[in-house]
Coordinates of C-alpha atoms in Angstrom, one line a residue:
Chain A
X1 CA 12.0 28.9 21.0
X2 CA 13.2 26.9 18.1
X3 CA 14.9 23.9 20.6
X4 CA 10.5 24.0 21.8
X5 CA 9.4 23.8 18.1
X6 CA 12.3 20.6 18.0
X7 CA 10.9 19.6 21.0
X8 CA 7.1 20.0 19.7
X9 CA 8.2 18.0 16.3
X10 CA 9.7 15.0 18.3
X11 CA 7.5 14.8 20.6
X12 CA 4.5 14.7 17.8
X13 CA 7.0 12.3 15.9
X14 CA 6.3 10.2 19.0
X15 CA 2.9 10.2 20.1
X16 CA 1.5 9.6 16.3
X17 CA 4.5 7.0 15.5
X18 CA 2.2 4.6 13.4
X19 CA 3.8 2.0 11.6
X20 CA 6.3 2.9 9.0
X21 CA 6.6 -0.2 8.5
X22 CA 4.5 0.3 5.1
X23 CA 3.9 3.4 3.0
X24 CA 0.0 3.7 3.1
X25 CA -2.0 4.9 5.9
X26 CA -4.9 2.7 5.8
X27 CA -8.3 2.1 7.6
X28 CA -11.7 0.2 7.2
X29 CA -14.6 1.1 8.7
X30 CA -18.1 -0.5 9.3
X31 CA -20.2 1.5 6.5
X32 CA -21.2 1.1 2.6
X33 CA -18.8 3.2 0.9
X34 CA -21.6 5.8 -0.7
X35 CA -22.2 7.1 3.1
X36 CA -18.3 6.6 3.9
X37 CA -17.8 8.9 1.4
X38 CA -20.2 11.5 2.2
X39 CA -18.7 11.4 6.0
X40 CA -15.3 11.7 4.3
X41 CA -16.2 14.5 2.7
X42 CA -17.5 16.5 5.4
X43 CA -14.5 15.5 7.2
X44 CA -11.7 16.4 4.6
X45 CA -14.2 20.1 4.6
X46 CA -13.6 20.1 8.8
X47 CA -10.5 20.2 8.3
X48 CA -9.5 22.7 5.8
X49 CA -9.7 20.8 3.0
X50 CA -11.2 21.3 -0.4
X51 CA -12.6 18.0 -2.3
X52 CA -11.2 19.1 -5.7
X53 CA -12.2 16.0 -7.7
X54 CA -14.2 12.4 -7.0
X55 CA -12.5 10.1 -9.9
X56 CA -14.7 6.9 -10.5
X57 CA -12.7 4.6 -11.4
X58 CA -15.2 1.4 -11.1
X59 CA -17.6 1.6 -14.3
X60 CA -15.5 -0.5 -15.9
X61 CA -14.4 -3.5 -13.3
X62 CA -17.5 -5.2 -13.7
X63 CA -16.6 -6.0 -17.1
X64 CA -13.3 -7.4 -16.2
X65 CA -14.6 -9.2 -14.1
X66 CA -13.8 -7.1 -10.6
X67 CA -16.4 -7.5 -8.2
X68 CA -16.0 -4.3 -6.2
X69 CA -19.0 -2.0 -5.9
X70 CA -17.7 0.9 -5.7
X71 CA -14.1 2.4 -6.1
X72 CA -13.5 6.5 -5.9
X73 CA -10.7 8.7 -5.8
X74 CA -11.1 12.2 -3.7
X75 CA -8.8 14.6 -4.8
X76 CA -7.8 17.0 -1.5
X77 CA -6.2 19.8 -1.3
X78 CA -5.5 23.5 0.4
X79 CA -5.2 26.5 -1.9
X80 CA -2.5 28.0 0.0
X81 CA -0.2 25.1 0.3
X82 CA -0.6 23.8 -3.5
X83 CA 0.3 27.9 -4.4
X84 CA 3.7 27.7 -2.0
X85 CA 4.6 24.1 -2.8
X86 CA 4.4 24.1 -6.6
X87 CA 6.3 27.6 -6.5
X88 CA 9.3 26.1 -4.1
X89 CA 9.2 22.6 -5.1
X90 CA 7.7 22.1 -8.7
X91 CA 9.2 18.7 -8.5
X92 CA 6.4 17.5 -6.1
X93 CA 3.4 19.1 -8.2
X94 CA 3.4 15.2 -9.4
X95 CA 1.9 14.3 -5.8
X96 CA -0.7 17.2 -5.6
X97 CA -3.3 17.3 -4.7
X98 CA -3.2 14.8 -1.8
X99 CA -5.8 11.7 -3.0
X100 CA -7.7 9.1 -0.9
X101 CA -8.7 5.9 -2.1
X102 CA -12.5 4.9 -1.1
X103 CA -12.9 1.4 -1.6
X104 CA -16.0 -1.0 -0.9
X105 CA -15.9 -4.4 0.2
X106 CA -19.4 -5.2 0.8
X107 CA -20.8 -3.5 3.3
X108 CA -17.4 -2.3 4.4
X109 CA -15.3 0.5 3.3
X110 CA -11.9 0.7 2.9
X111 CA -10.0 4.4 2.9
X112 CA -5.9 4.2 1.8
X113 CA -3.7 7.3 1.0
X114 CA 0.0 7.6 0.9
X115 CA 1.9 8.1 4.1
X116 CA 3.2 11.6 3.6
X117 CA 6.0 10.6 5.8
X118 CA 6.9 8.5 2.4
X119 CA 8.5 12.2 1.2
X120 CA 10.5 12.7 4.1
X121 CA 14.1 10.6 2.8
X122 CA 14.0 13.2 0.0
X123 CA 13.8 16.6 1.8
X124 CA 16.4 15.2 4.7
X125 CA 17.3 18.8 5.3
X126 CA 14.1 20.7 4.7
X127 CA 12.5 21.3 7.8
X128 CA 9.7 23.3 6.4
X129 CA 8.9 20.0 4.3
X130 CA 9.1 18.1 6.9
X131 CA 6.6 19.6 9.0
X132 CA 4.0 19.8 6.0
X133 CA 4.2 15.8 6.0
X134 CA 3.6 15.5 9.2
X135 CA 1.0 17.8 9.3
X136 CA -0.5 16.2 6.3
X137 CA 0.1 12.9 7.9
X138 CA -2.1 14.0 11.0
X139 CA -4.8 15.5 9.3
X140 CA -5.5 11.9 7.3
X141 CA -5.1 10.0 10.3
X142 CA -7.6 12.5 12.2
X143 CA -9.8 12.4 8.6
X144 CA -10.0 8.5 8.7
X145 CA -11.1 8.6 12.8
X146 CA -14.1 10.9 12.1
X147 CA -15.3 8.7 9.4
X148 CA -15.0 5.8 11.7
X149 CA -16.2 7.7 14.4
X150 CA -19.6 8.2 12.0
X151 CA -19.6 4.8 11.7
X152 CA -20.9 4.8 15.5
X153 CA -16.7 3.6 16.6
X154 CA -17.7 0.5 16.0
X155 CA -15.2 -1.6 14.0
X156 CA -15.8 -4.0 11.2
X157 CA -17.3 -7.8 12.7
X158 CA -18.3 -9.5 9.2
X159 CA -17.0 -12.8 8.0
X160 CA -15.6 -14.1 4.5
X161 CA -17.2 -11.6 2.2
X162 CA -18.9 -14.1 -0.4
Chain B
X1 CA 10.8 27.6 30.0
X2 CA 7.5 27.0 30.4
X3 CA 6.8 25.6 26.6
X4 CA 10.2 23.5 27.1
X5 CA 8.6 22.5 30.7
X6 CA 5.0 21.2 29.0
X7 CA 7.2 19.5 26.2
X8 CA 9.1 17.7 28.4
X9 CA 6.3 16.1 30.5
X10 CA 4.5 15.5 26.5
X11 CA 7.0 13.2 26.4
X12 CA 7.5 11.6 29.7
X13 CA 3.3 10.7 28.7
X14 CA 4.2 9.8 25.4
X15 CA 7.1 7.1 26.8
X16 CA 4.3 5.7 29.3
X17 CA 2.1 5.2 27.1
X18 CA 4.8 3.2 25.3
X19 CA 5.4 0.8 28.4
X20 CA 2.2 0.3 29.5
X21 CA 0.3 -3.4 28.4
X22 CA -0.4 -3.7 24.8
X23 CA -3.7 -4.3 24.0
X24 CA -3.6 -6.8 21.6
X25 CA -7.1 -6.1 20.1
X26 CA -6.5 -2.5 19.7
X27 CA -3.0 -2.9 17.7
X28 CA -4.7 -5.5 16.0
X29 CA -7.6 -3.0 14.7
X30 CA -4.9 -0.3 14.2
X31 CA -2.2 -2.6 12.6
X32 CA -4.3 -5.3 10.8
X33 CA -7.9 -4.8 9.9
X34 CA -7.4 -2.8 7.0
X35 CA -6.3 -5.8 5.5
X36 CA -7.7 -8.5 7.3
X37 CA -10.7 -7.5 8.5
X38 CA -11.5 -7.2 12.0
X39 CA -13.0 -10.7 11.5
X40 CA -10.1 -12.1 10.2
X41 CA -12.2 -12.5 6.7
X42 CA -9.1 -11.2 4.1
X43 CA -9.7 -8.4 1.9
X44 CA -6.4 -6.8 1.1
X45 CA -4.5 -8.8 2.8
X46 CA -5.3 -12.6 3.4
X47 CA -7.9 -15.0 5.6
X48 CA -6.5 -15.4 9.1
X49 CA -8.8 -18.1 10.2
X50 CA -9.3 -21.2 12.4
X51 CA -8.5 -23.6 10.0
X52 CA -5.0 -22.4 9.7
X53 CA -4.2 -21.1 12.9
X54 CA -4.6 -24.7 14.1
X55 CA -1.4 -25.4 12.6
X56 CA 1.0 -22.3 13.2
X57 CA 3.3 -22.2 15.6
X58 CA 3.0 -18.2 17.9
X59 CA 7.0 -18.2 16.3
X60 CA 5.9 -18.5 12.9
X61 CA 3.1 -15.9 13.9
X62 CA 5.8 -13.4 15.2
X63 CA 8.2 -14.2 12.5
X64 CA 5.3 -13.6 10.0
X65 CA 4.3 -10.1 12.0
X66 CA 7.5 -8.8 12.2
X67 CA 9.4 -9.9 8.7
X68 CA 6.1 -9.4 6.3
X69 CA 6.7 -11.1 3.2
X70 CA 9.1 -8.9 1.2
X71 CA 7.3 -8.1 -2.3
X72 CA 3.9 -9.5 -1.1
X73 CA 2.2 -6.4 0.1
X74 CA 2.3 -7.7 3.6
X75 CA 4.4 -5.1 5.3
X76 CA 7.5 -6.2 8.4
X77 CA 6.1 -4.5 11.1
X78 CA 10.3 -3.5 12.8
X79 CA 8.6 -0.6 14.7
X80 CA 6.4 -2.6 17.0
X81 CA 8.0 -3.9 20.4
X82 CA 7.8 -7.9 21.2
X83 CA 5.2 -7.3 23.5
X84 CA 3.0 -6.0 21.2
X85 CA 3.6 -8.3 18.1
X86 CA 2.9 -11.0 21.1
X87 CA -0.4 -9.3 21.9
X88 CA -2.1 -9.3 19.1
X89 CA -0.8 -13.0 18.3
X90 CA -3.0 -13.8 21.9
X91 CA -5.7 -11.5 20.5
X92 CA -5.8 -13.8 17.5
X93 CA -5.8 -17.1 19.8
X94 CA -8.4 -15.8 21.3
X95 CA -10.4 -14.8 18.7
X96 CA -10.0 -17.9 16.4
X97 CA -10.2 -20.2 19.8
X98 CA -7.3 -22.2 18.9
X99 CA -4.3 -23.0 20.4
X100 CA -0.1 -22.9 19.0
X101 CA 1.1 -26.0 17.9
X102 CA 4.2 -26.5 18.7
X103 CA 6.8 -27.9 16.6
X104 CA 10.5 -29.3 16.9
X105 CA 12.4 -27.0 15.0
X106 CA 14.9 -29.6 14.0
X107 CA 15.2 -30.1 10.4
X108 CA 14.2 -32.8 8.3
X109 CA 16.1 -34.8 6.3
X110 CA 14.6 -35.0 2.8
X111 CA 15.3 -35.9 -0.5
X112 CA 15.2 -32.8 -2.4
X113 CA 15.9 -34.5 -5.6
X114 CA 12.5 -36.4 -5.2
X115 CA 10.6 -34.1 -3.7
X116 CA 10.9 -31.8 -7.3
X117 CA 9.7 -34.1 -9.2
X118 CA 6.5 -34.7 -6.6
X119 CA 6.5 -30.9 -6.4
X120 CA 6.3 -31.0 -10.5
X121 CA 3.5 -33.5 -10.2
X122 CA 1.2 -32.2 -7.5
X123 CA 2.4 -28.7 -6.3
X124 CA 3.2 -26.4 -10.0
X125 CA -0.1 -26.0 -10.6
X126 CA -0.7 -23.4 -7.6
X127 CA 2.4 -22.4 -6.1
X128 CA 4.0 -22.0 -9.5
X129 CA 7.7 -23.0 -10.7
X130 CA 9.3 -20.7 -9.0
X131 CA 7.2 -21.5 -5.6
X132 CA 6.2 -17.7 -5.8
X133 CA 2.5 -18.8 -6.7
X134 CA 0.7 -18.5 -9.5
X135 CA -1.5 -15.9 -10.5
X136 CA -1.7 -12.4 -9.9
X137 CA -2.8 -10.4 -7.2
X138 CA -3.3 -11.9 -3.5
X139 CA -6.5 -11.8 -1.0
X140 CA -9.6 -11.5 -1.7
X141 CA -10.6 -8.1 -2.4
X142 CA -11.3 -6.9 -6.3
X143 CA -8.9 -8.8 -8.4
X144 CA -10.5 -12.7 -7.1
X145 CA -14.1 -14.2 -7.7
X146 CA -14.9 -14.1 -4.2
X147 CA -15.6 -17.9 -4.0
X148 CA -12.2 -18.4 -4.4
X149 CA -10.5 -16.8 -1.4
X150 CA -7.5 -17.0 -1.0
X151 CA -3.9 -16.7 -3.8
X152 CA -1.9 -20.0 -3.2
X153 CA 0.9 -18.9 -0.8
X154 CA 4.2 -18.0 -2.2
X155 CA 6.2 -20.7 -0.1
X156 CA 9.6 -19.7 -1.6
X157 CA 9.4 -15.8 -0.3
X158 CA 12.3 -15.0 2.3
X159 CA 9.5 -13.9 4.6
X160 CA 7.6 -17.6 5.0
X161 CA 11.4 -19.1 4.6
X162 CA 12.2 -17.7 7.5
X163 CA 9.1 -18.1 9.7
X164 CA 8.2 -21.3 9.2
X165 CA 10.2 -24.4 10.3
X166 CA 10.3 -27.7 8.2
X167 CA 7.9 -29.7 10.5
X168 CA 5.6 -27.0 9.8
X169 CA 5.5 -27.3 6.7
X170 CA 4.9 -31.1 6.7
X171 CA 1.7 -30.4 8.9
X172 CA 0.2 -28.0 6.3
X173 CA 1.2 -30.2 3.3
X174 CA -0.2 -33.2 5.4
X175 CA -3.6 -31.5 6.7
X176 CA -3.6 -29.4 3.5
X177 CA -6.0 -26.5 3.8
X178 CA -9.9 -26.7 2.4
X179 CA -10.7 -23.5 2.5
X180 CA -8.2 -22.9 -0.1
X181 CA -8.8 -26.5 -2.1
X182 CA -5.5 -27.5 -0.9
X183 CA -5.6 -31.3 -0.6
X184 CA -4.7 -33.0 2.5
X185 CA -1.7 -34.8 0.6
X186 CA -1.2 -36.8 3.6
X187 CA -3.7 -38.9 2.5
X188 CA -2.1 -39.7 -0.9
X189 CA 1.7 -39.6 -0.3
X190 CA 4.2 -41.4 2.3
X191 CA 5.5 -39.1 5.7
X192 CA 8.9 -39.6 3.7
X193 CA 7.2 -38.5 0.1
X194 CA 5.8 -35.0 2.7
X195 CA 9.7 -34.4 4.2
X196 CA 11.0 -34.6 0.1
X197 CA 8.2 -32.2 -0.8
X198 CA 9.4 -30.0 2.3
X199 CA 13.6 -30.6 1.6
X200 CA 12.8 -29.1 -2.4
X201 CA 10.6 -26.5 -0.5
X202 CA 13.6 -24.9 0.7
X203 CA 15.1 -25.5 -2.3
X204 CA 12.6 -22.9 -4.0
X205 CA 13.6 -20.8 -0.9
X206 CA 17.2 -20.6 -1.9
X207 CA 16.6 -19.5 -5.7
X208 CA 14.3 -16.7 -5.2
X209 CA 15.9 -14.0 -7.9
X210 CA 16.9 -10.9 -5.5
X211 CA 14.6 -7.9 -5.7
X212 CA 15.2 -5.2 -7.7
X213 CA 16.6 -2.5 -6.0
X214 CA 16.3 1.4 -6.4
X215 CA 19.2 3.3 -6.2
X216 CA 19.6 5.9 -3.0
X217 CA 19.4 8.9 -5.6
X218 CA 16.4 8.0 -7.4
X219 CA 14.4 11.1 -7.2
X220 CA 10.2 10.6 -6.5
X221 CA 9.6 12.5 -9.8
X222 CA 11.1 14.0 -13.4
X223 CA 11.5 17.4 -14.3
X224 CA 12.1 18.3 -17.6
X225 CA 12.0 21.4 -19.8
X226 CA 10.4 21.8 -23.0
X227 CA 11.6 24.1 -25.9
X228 CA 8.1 24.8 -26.7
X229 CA 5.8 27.5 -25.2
X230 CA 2.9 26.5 -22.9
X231 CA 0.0 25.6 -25.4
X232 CA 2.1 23.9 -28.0
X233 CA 4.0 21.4 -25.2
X234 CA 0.0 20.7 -24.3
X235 CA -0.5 19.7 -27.6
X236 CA 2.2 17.5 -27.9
X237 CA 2.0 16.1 -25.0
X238 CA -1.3 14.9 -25.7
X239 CA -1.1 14.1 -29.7
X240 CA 1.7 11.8 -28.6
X241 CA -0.5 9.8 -25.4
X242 CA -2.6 9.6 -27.8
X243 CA 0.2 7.9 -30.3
X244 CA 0.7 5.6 -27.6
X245 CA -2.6 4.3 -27.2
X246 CA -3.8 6.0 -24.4
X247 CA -7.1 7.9 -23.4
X248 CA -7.4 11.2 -22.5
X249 CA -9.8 12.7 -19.7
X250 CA -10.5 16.5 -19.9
X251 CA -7.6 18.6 -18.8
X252 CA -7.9 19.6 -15.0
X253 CA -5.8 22.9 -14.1
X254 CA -3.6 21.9 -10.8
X255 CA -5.5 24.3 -8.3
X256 CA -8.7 23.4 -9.8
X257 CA -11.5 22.7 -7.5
X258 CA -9.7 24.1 -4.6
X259 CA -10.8 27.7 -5.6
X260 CA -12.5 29.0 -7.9
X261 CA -12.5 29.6 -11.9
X262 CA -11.4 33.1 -12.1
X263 CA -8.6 32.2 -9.4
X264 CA -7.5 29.2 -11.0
X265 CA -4.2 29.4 -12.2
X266 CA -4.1 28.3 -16.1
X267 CA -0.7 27.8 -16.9
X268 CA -0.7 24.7 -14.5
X269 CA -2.1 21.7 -15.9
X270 CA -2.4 18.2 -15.6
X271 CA -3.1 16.5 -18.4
X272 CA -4.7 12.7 -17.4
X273 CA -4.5 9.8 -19.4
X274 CA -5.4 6.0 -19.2
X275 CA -5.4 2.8 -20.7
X276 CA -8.3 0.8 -19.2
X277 CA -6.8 -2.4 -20.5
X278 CA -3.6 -1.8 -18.4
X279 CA -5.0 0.3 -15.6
X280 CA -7.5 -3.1 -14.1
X281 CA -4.8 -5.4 -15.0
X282 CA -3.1 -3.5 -12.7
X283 CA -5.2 -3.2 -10.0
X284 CA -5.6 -6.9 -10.2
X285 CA -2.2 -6.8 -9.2
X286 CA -2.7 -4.0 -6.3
X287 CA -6.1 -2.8 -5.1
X288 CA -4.8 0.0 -3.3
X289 CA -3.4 1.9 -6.9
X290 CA -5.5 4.0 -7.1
X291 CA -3.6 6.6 -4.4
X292 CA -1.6 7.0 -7.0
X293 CA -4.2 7.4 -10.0
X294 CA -4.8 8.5 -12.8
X295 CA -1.3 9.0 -14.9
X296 CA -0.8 12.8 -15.1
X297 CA 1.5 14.6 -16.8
X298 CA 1.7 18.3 -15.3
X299 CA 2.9 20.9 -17.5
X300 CA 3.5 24.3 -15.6
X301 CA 4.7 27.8 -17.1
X302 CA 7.1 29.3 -14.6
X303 CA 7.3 32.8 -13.4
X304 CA 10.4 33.2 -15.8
X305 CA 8.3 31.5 -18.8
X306 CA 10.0 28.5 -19.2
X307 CA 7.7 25.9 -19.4
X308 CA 8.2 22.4 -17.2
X309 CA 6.5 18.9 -17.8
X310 CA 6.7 17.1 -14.3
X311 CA 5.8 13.2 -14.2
X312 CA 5.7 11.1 -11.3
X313 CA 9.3 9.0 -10.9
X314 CA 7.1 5.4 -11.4
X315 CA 10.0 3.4 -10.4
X316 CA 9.3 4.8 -7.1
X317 CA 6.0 4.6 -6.6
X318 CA 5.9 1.1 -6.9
X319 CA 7.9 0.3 -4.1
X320 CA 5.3 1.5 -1.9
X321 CA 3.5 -1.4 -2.2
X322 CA 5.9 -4.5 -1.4
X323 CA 4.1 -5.7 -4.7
X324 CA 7.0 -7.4 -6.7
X325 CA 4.2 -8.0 -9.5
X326 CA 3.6 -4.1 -9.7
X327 CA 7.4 -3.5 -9.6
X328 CA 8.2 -5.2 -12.1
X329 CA 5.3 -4.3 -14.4
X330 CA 6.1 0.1 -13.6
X331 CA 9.8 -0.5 -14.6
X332 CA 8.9 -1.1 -18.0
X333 CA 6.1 1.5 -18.0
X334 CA 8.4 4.6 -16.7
X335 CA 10.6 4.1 -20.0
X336 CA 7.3 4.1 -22.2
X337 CA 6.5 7.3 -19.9
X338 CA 10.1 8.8 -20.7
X339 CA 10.0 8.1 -24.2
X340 CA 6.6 10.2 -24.2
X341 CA 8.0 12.6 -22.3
X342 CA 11.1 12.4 -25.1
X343 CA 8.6 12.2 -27.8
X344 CA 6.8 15.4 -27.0
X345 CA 9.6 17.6 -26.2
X346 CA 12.0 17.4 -28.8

């Protein structure tokens, strides 16, 4: 049984083998941001997430002269895991809850979160850990699709934002 | 036997999947438009248009794919195969109708000695000193007006070094690039004046300081104990932020928002802090800081009462972003973190 759960852990290792090649999972979609992030929440909520916080963080970038609309921080997290994690591994309370990054770029929106897979070199022999960061890993990847499956699939066409 | 069975052929899918054609447009959506756009209009990352793809090489293109630019926030994409970095270069051929230039990848013979001093004149200016560009920040997403579009290229990182040969270097310098208000230089200095510039180019190459590097044991956070109980290391935490010029947003308990008040767990806080001034300086530097925002300090009483302060380790965070700039600025601002920390607790 536990050479299947192996088996299972390579074989998911393998089908969602995204680029490691940077440490942020990233995607835009083809939608302001204010309805991105409405999608986004009702897609962290599908799938057994809780939006703990929205942190604006753009009130002030006008005045620096930024010229993003709109730029928001969702908090996510489960109950259960942030009780187990912070009681076996108060070390990693730094990195919870898990936070996405809802940018706008015009009429675009751009979603970035850390790769959980980032965490793996430090828990080499932590199994348990290992399979929380690839779990957490999916459920982004799966968070982003539905938002850009709300976005009708279709992907970004604009030119040079002006 | 039956789960090991239904594994098996999981992966016997998975590995076909892997040899079947790449679709270049797909990789190129998966890989690439977060930063680029599906357009090829920059955001994060930079432009990929026309203009320039006239004068790449598809080996430069691969190179460029598969090395990144080390420090530049354009990641080396190792993990791809060859024939999927090639199919999304002919997705881009496609897309920006243009064809590769090809270039002799002989070198040229220049005078490096003359070519600094008409890199001094005409060059410093954008692409800095140092050939790292000036400026902060690259694309064209938050930190630039978005009339100017693009961050003069670094031309001295290992990653452009490598890609580009010398005669492609002459072609940009002698076509420049308008988009960017590069000047066509060809019009204003001799072929032999363009194979100096290029000879000191690779100059630039060879003195690029080497990056700072983390050592193997560098954990991802600090853990440190406080001789004070629970409310008084609050208090000091904060009285010395404070201290240190920064501001403080109301206190958020760790599991707050994921259940509810009378749940919550109040010996587990995180106590946020900012300072404005530093905070869009640095996201000049990197858009994408914010997965890692606000600065929190979370202060926790354990089940045997001692209390623990845990900060994030900011010497590694930073590296996530092959952003040199960033780097470089977080070094200094985990030891103004651990002298808080320092402050607070003793």
């Amino acid at each position: 049984m536990i050479g299947s759960i192996r088996l299972l852990f390579l074989a998911l290792l393998l089908f969602t083998g995204q680029a490691l090649a940077d440490q942020m999972l990233m995607a835009r979609i083809n939608m302001k941001a204010d309805l991105a992030i409405e999608y986004l929440k009702t897609a962290v909520d599908e799938h057994g997430y809780a939006v703990a916080h929205i942190q604006k963080c753009d009130s002030g970038l006008g005045g620096f002269g930024f010229h993003s609309d709109t730029y928001r921080v969702l908090f996510i997290g489960k109950l259960a895991e942030i009780r187990d994690i912070s009681a076996k591994h108060p070390e990693f309370v730094a990195y919870l809850p898990l936070k996405i990054v809802v940018e706008a770029e015009k009429g675009e929106t751009v979603m970035v979160a850390v790769d959980p897979l980032t965490f793996n070199r430090y828990y080499p022999n932590d199994q348990e850990m290992q399979i929380q960061f690839q779990r957490w890993r999916n459920d982004i990847l799966s968070i982003f699709n539905d938002v850009h499956k709300a976005a009708g699939g279709a992907v970004a066409l604009g030119t040079h934002p002006d | 036997m039956h789960l090991r069975g239904l594994m098996l052929l999981f992966l016997l899918l998975s590995s076909q999947a892997l040899f079947a054609r790449p679709d270049g447009k797909a990789l190129y959506i998966e890989k690439c438009a977060a930063c680029h756009q599906f357009a090829g209009g920059g955001g994060i990352g930079l432009p990929l248009s026309a203009e320039k793809f006239r004068d790449y090489s598809d080996d430069y293109l691969f190179k460029t794919i598969r090395l990144g630019r080390p420090g530049r926030i354009m990641p080396a994409f190792e993990d791809m195969s060859d024939a999927q970095v090639q199919s999304i270069i002919a997705f881009l051929r496609t897309r920006t109708q243009t064809r590769e230039r090809v270039y002799d990848t002989s070198p040229l013979n220049g005078d490096a000695g003359h070519g600094r001093v008409l890199y001094t004149r005409n060059c410093i200016a954008c692409h800095a000193e140092d050939g790292l560009g000036a400026g902060q920040g690259t694309g064209v997403t938050l930190s630039r007006k978005r009339s100017f579009l693009v961050m003069p290229a670094a031309i001295a990182n290992p990653g452009f070094q490598q890609a580009a040969t010398d005669r492609m270097i002459r072609q940009i310098i002698t076509v420049g690039r308008e988009s960017s208000g590069m000047p066509a230089w060809g019009k204003q200095l001799s072929e032999k004046d363009i194979d100096d510039l290029v000879a000191y180019v690779r100059v630039l190459g060879k003195q690029v300081p080497k990056r700072p590097e983390l050592a193997e044991d560098e954990p991802p956070s600090h853990v440190y104990e406080s001789p004070y109980d629970f409310e008084t290391t609050v208090a000091n935490i904060k009285a010395t932020l404070v201290g240190n010029n920064f501001r403080i947003f109301p206190d958020r308990f760790l599991e707050q928002g994921v259940t509810d008040e009378f749940e919550v767990n109040r010996k587990q806080i995180g106590v946020r802090f900012c300072n404005f001034n530093e905070l869009y300086g640095m996201l000049k530097i990197e858009p994408r800081l914010g997965v890692v925002l606000p600065c929190r300090v979370t202060i926790m009483e354990r089940p045997d009462g001692k209390v623990i302060l845990v900060v994030p380790n900011l010497r590694v965070i930073s590296r996530w972003f092959n952003n040199d700039q960033l780097v470089e600025l977080w070094d200094h601002m985990e030891e103004t973190f651990n002298e808080i920390i320092e402050e607070a607790t003793l």
